[in-house]
Every structure is written in C-alpha cells, then in structure tokens.
Coordinates of C-alpha atoms and ligand atoms in Angstrom, one line a residue:
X200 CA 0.0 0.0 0.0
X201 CA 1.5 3.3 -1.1
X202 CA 1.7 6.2 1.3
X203 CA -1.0 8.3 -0.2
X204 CA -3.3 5.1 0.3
X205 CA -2.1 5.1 4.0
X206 CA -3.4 8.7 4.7
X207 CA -6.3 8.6 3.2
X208 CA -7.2 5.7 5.2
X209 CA -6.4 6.8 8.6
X210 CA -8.1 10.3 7.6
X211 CA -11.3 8.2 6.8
X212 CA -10.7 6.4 9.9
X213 CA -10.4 9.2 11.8
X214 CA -13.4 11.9 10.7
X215 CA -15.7 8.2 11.2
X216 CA -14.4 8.1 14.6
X217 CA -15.4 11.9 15.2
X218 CA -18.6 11.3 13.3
X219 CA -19.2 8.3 15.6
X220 CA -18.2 10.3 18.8
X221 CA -20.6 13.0 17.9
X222 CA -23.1 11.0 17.4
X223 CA -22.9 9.4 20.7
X224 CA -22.3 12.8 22.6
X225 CA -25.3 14.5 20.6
X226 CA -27.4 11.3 21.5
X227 CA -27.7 11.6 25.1
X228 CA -31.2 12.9 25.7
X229 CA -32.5 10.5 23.3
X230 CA -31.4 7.9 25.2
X231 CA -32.6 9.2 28.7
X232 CA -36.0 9.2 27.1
X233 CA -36.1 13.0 28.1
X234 CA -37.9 15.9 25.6
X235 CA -35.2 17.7 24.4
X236 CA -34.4 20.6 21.4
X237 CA -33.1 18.4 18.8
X238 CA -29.5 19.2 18.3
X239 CA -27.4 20.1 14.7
X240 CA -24.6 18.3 14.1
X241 CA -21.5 19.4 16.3
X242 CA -23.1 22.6 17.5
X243 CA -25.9 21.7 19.0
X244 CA -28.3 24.4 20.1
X245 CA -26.1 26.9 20.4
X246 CA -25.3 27.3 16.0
X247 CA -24.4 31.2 15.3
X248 CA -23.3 31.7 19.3
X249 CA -19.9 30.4 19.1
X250 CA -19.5 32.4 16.3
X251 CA -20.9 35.6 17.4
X252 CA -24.3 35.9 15.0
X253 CA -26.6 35.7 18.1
X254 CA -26.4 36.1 21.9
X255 CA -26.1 32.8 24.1
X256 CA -29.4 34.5 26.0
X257 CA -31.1 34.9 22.5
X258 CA -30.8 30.8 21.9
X259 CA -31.6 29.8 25.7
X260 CA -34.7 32.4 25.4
X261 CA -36.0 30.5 21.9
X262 CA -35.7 27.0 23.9
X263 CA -37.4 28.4 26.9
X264 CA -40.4 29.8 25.0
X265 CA -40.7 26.9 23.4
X266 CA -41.1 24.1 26.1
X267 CA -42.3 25.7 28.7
X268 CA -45.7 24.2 30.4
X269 CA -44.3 20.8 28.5
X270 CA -42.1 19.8 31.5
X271 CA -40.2 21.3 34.6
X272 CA -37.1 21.0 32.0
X273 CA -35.8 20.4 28.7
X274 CA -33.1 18.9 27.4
X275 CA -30.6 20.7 25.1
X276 CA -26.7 20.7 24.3
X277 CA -24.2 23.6 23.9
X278 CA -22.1 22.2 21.3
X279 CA -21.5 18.6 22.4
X280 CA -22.3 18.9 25.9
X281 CA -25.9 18.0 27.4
X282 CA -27.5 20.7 29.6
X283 CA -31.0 20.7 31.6
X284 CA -32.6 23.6 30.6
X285 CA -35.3 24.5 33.5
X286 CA -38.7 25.8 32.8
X287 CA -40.7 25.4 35.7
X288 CA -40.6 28.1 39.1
X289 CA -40.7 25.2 41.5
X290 CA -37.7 23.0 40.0
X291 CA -36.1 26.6 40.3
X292 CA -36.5 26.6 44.0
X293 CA -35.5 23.3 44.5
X294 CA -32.5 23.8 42.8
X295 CA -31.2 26.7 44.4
X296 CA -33.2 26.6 47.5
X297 CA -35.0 23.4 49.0
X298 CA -32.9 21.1 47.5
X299 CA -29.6 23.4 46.9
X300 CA -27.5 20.6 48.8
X301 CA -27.6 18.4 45.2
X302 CA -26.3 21.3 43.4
X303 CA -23.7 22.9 45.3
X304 CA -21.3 22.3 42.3
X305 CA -20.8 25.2 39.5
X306 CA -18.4 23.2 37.6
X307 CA -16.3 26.1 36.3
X308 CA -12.3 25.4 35.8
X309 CA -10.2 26.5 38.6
X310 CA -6.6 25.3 39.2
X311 CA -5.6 26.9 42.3
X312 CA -2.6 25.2 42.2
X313 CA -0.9 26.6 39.8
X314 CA -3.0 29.8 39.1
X315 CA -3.8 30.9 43.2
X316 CA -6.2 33.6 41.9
X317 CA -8.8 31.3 40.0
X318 CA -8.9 30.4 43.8
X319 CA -11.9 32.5 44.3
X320 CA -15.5 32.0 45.9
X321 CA -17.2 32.2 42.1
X322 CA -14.7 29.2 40.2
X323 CA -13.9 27.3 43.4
X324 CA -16.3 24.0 43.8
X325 CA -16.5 21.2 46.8
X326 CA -14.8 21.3 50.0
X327 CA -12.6 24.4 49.0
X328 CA -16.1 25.9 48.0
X329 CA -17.6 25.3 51.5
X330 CA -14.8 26.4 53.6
X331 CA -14.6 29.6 51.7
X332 CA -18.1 30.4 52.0
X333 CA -18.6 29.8 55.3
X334 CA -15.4 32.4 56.2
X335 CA -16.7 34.6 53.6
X336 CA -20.0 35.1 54.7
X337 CA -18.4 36.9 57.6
X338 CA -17.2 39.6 55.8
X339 CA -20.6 40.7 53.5
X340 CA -22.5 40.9 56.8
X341 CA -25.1 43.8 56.3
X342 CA -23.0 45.6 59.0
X343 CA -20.1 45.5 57.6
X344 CA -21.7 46.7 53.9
X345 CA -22.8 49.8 55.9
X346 CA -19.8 50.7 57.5
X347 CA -18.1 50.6 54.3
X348 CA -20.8 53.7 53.0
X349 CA -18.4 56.5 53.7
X350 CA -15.8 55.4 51.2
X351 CA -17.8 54.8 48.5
X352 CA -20.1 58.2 48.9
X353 CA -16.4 59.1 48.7
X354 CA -15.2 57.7 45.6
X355 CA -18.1 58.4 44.2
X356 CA -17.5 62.4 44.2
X357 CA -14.8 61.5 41.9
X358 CA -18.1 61.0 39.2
X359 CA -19.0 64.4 39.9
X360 CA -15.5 65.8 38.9
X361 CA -15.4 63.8 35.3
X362 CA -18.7 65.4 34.7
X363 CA -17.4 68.6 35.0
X364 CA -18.8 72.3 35.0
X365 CA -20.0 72.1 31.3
X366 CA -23.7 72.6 30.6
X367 CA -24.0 70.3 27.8
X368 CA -21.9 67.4 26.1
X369 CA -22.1 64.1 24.6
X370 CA -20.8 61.5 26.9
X371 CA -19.7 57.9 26.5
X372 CA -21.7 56.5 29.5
X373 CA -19.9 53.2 29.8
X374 CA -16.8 55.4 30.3
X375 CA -18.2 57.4 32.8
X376 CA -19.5 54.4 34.9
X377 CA -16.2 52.0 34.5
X378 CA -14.1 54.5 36.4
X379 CA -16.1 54.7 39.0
X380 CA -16.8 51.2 39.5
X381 CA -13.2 51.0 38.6
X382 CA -12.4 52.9 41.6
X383 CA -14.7 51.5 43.9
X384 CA -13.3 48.3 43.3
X385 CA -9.3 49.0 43.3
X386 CA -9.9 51.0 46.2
X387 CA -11.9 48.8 48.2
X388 CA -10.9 45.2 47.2
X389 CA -7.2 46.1 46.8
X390 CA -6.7 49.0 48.9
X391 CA -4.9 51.1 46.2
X392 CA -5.5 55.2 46.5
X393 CA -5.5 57.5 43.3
X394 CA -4.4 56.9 40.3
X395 CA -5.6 53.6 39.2
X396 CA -4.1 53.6 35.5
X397 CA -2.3 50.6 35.8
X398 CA -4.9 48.8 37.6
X399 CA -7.3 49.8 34.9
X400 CA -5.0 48.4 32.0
X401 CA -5.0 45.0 33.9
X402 CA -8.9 44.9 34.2
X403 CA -9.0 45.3 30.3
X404 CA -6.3 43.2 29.7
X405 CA -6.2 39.5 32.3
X406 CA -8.4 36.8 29.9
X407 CA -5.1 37.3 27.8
X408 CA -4.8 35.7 24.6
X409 CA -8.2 34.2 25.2
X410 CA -8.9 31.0 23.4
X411 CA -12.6 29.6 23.6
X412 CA -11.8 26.1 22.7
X413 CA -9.0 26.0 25.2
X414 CA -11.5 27.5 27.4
X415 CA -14.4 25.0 26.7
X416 CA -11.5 21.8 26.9
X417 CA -10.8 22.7 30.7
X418 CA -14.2 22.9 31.3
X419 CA -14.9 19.6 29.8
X420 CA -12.0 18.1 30.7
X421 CA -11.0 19.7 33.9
X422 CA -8.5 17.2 35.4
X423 CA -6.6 17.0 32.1
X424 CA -6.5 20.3 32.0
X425 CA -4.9 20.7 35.4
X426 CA -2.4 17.8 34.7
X427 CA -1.2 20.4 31.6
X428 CA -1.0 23.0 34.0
X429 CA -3.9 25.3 32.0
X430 CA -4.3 28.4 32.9
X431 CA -7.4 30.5 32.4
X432 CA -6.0 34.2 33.0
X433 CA -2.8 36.1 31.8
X434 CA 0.3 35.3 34.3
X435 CA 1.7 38.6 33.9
X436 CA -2.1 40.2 35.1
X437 CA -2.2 37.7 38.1
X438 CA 1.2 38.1 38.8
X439 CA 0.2 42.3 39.4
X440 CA -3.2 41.7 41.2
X441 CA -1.1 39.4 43.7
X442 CA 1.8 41.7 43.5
X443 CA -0.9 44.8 44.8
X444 CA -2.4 42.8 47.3
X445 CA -0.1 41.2 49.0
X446 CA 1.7 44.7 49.4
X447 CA -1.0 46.6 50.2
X448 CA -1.9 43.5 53.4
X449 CA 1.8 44.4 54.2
X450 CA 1.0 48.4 54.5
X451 CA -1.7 47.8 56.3
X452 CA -0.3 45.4 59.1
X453 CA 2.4 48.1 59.9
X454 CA 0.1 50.7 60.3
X455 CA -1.8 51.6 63.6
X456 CA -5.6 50.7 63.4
X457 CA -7.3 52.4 60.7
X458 CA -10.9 53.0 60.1
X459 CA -12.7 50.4 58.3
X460 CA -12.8 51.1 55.2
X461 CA -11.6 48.3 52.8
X462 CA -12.4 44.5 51.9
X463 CA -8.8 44.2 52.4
X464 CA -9.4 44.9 56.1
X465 CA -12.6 42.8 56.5
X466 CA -10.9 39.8 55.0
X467 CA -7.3 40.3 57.1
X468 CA -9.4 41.3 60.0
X469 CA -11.4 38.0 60.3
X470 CA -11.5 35.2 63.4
X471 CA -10.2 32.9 61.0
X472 CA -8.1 34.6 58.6
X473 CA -7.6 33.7 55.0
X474 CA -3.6 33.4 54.0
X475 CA -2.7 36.6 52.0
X476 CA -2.6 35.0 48.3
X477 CA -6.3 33.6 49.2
X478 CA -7.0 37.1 50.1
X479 CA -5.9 38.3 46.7
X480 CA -7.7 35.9 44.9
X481 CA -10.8 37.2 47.0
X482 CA -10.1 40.5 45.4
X483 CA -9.4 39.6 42.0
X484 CA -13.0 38.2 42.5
X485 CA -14.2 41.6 42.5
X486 CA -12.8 41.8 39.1
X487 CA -14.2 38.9 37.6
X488 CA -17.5 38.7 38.8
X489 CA -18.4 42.5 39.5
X490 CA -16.7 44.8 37.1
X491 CA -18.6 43.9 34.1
X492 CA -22.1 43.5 35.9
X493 CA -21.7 46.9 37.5
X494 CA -20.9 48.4 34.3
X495 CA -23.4 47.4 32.7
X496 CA -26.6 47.9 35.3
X497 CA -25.4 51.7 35.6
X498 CA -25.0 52.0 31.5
X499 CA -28.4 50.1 30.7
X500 CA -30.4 52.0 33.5
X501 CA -28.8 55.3 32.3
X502 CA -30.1 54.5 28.9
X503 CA -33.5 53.5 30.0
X504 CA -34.0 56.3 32.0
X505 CA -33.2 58.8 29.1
X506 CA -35.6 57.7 26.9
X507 CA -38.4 58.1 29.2
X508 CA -37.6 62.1 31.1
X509 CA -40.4 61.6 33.1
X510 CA -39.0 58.7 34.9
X511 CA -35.7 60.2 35.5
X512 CA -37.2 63.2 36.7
X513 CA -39.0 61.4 39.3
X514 CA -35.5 59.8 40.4
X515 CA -33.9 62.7 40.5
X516 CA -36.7 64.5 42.8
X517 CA -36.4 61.4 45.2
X518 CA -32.8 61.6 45.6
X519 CA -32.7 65.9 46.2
X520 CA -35.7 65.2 48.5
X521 CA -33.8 62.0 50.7
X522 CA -30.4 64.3 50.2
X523 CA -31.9 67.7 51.9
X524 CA -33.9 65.4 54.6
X525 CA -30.5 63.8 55.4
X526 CA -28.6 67.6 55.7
X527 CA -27.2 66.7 52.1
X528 CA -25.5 63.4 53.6
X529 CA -25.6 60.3 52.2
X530 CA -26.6 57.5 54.8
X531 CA -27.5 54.4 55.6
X532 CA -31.0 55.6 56.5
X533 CA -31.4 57.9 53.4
X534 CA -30.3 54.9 51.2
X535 CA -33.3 52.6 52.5
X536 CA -35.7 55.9 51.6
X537 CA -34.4 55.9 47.7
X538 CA -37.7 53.5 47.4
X539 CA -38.2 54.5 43.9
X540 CA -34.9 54.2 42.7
X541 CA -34.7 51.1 43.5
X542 CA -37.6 50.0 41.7
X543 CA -35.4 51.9 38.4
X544 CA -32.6 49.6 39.4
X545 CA -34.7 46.3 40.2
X546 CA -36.5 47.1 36.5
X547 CA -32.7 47.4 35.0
X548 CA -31.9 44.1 36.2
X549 CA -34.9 42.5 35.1
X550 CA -34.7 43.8 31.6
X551 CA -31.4 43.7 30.9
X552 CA -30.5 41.1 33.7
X553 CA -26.2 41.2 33.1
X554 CA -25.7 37.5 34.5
X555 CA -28.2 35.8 32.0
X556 CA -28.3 32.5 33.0
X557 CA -27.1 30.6 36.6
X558 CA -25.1 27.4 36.4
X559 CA -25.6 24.3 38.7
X560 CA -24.2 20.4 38.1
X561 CA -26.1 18.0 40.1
X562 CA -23.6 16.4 42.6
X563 CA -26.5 13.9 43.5
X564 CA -29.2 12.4 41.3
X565 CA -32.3 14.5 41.9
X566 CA -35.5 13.0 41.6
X567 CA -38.9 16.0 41.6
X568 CA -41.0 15.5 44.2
X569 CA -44.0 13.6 42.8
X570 CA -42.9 13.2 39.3
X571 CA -41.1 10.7 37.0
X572 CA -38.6 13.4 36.2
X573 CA -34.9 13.0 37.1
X574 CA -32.0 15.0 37.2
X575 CA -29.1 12.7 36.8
X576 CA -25.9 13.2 39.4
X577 CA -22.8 15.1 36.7
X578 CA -25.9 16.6 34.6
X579 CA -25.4 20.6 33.9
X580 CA -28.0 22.5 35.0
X581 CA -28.7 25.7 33.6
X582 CA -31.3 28.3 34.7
X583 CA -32.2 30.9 32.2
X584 CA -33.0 33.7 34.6
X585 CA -32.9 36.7 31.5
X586 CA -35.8 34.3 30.2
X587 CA -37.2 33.9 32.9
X588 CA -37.3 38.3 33.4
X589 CA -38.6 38.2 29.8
X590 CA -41.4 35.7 30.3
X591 CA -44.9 37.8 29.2
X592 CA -46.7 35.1 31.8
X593 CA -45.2 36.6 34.6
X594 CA -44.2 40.0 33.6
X595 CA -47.0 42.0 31.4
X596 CA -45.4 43.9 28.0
X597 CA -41.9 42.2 29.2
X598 CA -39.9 44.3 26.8
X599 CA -41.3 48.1 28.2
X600 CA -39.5 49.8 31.2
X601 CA -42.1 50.2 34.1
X602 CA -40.5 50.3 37.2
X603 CA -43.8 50.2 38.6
X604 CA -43.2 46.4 38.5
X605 CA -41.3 46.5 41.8
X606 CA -43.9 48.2 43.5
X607 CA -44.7 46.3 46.5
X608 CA -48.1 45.3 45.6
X609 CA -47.2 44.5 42.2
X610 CA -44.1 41.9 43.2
X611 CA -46.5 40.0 45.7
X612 CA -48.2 39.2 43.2
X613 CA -45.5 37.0 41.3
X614 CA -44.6 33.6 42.2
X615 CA -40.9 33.0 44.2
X616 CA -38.0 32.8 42.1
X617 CA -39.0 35.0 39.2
X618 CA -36.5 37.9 39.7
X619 CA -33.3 36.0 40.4
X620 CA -30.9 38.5 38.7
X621 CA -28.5 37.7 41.7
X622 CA -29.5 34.0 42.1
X623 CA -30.6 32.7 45.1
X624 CA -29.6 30.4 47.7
X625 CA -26.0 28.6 49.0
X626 CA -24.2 30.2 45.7
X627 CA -26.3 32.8 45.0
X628 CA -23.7 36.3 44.8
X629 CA -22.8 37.0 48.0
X630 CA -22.0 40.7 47.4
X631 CA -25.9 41.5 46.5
X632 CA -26.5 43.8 49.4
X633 CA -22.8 45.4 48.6
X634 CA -23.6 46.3 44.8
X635 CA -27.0 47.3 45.8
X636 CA -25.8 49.9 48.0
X637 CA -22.6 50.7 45.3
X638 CA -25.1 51.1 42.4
X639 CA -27.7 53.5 44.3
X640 CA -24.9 55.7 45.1
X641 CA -23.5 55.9 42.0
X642 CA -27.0 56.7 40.6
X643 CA -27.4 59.7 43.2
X644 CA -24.1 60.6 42.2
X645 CA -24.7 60.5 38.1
X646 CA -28.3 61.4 38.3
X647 CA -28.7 64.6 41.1
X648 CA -27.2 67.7 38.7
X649 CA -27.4 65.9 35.7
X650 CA -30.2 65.0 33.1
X651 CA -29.7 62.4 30.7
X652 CA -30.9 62.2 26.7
X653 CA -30.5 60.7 23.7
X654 CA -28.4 61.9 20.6
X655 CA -27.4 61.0 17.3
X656 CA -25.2 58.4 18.4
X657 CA -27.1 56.9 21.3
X658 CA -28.3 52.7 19.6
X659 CA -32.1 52.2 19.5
X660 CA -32.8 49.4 19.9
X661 CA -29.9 48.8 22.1
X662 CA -27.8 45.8 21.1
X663 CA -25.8 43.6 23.4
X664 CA -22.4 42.2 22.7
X665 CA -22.3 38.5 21.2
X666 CA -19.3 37.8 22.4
X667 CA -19.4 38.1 25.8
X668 CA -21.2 35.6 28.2
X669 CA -22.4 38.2 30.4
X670 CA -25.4 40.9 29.2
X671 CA -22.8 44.0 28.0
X672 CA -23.7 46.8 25.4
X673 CA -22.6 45.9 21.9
X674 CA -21.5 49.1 21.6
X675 CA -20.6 52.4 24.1
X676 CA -24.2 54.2 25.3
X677 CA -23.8 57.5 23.9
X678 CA -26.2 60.0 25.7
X679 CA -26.6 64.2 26.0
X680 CA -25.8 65.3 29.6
X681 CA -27.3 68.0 30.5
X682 CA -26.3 70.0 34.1
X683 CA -29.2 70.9 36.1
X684 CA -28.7 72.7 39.1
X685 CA -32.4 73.1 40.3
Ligands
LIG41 C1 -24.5 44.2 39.2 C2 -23.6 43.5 39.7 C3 -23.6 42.1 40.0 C4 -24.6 41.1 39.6 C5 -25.8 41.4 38.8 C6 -24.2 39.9 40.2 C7 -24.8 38.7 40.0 C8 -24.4 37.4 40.4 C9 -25.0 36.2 40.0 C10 -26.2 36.0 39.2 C11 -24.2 35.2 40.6 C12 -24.5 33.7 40.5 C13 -25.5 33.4 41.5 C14 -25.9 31.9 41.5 O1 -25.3 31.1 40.8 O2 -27.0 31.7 42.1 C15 -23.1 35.8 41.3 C16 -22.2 35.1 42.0 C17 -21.2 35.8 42.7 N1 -20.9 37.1 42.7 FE1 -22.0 38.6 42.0 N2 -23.0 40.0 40.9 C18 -22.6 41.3 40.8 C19 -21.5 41.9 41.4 C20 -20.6 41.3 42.2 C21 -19.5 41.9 42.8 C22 -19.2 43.4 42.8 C23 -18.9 41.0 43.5 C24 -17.7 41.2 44.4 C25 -17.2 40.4 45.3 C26 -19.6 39.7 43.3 C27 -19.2 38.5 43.8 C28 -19.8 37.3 43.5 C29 -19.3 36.0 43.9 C30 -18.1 35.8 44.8 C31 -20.2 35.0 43.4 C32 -20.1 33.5 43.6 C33 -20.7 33.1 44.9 C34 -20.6 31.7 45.2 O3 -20.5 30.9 44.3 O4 -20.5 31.3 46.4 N3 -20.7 40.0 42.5 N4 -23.2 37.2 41.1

C-alpha cells in the first residue's frame, strides 16, 4: 500500500471516529427518554453563538419559550455537551433553595494550584467551595456593607469631577460608569489610592490571549486540563493583582488601626483569617465577577432612564428630597428611603438582567417531588433567569420599562424565584446587598445635577455584545448630559 493510500485511510478512519463520537455525545437525551431541542450536528443548540451571530441569551430564550408548560425541563446541548434547561418556578427553587444541597457544584475550571487567583468564591467547587463560604460570609454581613458607606459616597464624588462644570456634552456612559466602578473596586478590594491607571489596564487586559476552545476543553475536561497546567487568566495580570495585594496587606499590618474602610481589612481582620494569596484571589473576585455586571446595570439604566424624562425626573426628585432630609448626607438611612430608585434599578436588572443565566451540576441524582422526572448526578443544570425576566406570563409587555413592576403590591403578586438576577440560595452572589448599595450611590451621584438624553449616536434598539457571556452593550451608550442645578 502506497503512502497516499495510508493517509487517506487513517483520515477516513479518523473523521468516522469523530462522526461516531458525535453521534454518541449528541445522542444523550434521546437515550434518557427525556424531551429535548433536537441538536445540529457538532453545534448543538447553540449554531451562530460560538460564532458571534446571536447572543447565548437569545438561543436559551428560543428554547425556553418553546417548552415551557411541557415539562419542569428540557433537554438541550451547547455544542456537544448536554444541559438541563429549567422551565418550571418550582424545580427553580429546589435547585437553588430546598434542595440546593444536590447542586452545590458550578463546575467552572479553577486550578488553584498553579494559578492561586482562579482560587476565588465564584470558580472554586467542593470542599474548598464550603470552607470559603462559610469564612466569607463573615465579611458581607449587612454591617459591615454599611460601614463601608463613607468610602464609596467618597469615591463616588470622583463621578461628579469627570462630569465637569459644562452645561451640555455628549458623553460615552460606559466610560463614565467604569471608572467609578473601577475605583470602587481598586480602592476597596485592593486598597490602592489615586491613580488607578495601571490597575485599569490590567482589568482590560487579564483573559489574555483568550482561546474559547482551550476554554471549553478545561471545562470539559477539567483534570486533564490541570495535569497540563492550563491556565485560564494572563500570568503577567495575576502576577500584578497578587503583586498589589499582597503589598497593600503588608502596609496595612504596619500601620496603627485604621478605620474600616476596605475588603482588604474585613478579609485580614477575620476570626479565622484567609492566607494573604487567598485574600488576593478574594479581590481579584471583585474583578471577575463585579466589574462587568456593575458596568453594565449603571450603562443600561442610564439608557432606559433617558428615553423616558419623566421617569428620570422622578429619580432625580427622590434623591434631592432624601439628600436635603438627610442635611445633604448620604446614609445608611437615606439609602433605604431611595424606594423609587430602587424599583429603576430592580427594572434594570430584570430587563437587561447582566448575569443571564445561573449554572448548577447535580452532585447527587435528583429526583422531583412527585414526578417521574430525574436529574441525573454530573448533569449541567442551567437556569435561564434573562428568560425567565422576559417571560410575558409573569411580567406583562416584558420588553417596556415600568419600574412600577417592583412596587410592593405589584411583586407580591409573582410567584418566588421570578427575579433571580443575583441567584438565590447557598451560591447565590454573595456581594448582593454590597452592589446594591454601590449602584444607588453611583445613581445619586450621576443622576442629582445631571439629566440624561438621547443623541445622534445613542443605539435604538440597544444591542448587546455576542461575544461576551455576560449581558454587555454591543456598543458604548452614547447620551446628551445635560447639568441641572435646580
Ligand atoms: C450588578 C452587579 C452584580 C450582579 C448582577 C451579580 C450577580 C451574580 C450572580 C447572578 C451570581 C451567580 C449566583 C448563582 O449562581 O446563584 C453571582 C455570583 C457571585 N458574585 Fe455577583 N454580581 C454582581 C456583582 C458582584 C460583585 C461586585 C462581587 C464582588 C465580590 C460579586 C461576587 C460574586 C461572587 C463571589 C459570586 C459567587 C458566589 C458563590 O458561588 O458562592 N458579584 N453574582
């Protein structure tokens, strides 16, 4: 046999091996006997996300509309790999609630080992998971968020100055909101004062050369990946947020006692402490699970709110009113009368809702209460909260802004777990009440001399990036800011 004849061989022999394995992989729910979204060769569900043509959400959202009242879940597979898809309230709340125990697990890739930052409360899984929690829990205590108010009314004057004296200008929103975010977060998860250029450039820059199959092996194949030493994040950005921390836990432990006003502090100030590398990864967590959510809540709402004056204007009254009853201070107890503005924020979340979906894998089989149905121990669970927010049963005219929603009245009326847009539960984000408190100031700050519009360049409809798991503008929100005194 010549060598030509030898190739061709092995390539048929190896693309009917592929073929075969697909076939297999792409077979599963069949075989379970469970309704599922019948799947396309290699891609699965998900044809046109990996690629950027549609949103992840858009796909889940199609799936969700489609089965729901069928069964508690569906079926369906993101490339090769099965996921439940829930549709049902109830299987919700046993999942994250009733039942959470069976689904402590997240499954992202962490190697901790090698890469001590991916060591953090939102990749970390199993017994590392639990003892993490249960020490972290101790530092979001509701006391703690409030004494850290001071610092971030602080920061947050910082907003006023980028505005600047001007009466009128076109402003790209997302810029204006990253550096204070930016700032809340280097100040108060890494202690770092003033200028926080470099720290900014490291935000952009840590996923590195990013490779989304190399990404979607380690999560696939987690322990091979850790036996190649995979890492998920640049080593030169890790190697600066450890660099930071670790010097800044340094500076502090020579000083006297300071005023609480950091993470830092909390964390280094604990019964148990963490050691100072787990500390940083605690504070690179800020950067990987908050920067991008608190971006885009303050963008989206900023949007909203300019295309309907009257609502903003009704905001803005609130917070003047709450500011003069509090002798221009903002507090605790002013905060918790911004009743209104909170409803604006809840709405944000619920329309544009930034973490889309919320991941689970069964650790044990689950079997629903009085049903047939069964969630198999390994199976990814997925829970497509955005679709959930956009469901027309539960919320009326989903796609219109109405605040109103949140009224009191209005959200006793809808069932439990139909606004998760922080999860709920053992893993639900366990800096809610923080970013609560971070996003209402920053909307007092942006929002009490300022009035927001449209202009040429502001996107209607708005888009949302493709490329990005999270809910992000495609594009920068431009808007007309306009200063107003009185
Ligand atoms: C608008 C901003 C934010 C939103 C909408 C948000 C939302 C979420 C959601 C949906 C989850 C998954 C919950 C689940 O699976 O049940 C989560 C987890 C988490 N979030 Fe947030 N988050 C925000 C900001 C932050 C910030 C600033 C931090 C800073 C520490 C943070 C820390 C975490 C952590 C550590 C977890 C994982 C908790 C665990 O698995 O135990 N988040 N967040």
């Amino acid at each position: 046999m010549d060598l030509l004849h030898r190739a061709l061989l092995t390539a048929v022999g190896a693309l009917s091996l592929f073929y075969a394995l697909v076939k297999i992989s792409l077979g599963y729910w069949k075989r379970r006997g469970i309704l599922h979204e019948k799947p396309k060769f290699f891609w699965g569900n998900i044809k046109g996300v990996v690629g950027g043509k549609r949103h992840l959400q858009d796909a889940l959202q199609v799936i969700y509309a489609k089965y729901k009242g069928r069964a508690p879940f569906v079926g369906f597979f993101a490339c090769l790999k099965p996921f439940v898809l829930v549709l049902d309230l109830e299987l919700v709340r046993h999942i994250l609630v009733t039942h959470a125990g069976n689904f402590t697990t997240r499954g992202l890739y962490s190697n901790d080992g090698s890469e001590p930052l991916s060591g953090n409360l939102l990749q970390l899984d199993g017994h590392k998971w639990r003892a993490l929690h249960a020490q972290s829990t101790g530092v979001f205590t509701p006391a703690n968020i409030n004494k850290l108010l001071p610092r971030i009314v602080l920061i947050s004057r910082g907003v006023q100055r980028s505005l600047g004296k001007e009466r009128l200008q076109t402003l790209n929103i997302n810029e204006l909101v990253d550096s204070y975010n930016l700032d809340v977060v280097a100040s108060m998860a890494f202690g770092l004062s003033a200028d926080h250029t470099e720290f900014r450039l490291w935000t952009q820059s840590y996923w590195g050369k990013f490779s989304l199959w190399r990404a979607y092996l380690a999560l696939e194949f987690p322990l091979l990946a850790q036996l190649l030493n995979h890492k998920s994040y640049a080593v030169s950005a890790m190697a600066y947020f450890q660099k930071v921390v670790l010097g800044q836990l340094q500076e502090q432990r020579r000083r006297d006692r300071q005023p609480l006003q950091t993470f830092l502090q909390l964390y280094s100030n604990m019964d148990q402490p963490l050691d100072d590398v787990q500390i940083a990864a605690q504070a690179f967590g800020f950067v990987l699970a908050g920067l991008v959510p608190l971006n885009a809540t303050l963008s989206f709402c900023l949007h909203e709110l300019a295309r309907q004056p009257e609502l903003q204007d009704r905001v803005r009254a609130e917070i003047r009113k709450t500011l003069e009853q509090h002798s221009g201070q903002l507090t605790t107890e002013g905060l918790k009368e911004l009743l209104y503005t909170k409803q604006v924020l809840n709405e944000t979340l619920r329309l544009h809702t930034p973490y889309p979906f919320l991941l689970r894998r069964a650790t044990k089989e689950f079997e629903l209460p009085g049903s047939v149905f069964v969630i198999a121990r390994g199976n990814n669970v997925l829970i497509p909260t955005a679709a959930i927010h956009r469901d027309p049963a539960i919320y009326e005219e989903p796609l219109r802004f109405d605040p109103d929603r949140f009224e009191t009245e209005a959200k006793r009326t809808r069932p439990a777990m139909s606004f998760l847009p922080f999860g709920d539960g053992l893993r639900g984000c366990i800096a809610a009440q923080f970013v609560e408190q971070e996003l209402l100031v920053g909307l007092v700050t942006l929002l009490q001399y300022h009035r927001y519009t449209p202009c040429s360049k502001t996107a209607i409809p708005l888009e949302y990036d493709n490329g990005r798991l999270l809910l992000m503008p495609k594009t920068g929100i431009h808007l007309n800011v306009e200063r107003v005194d009185n």
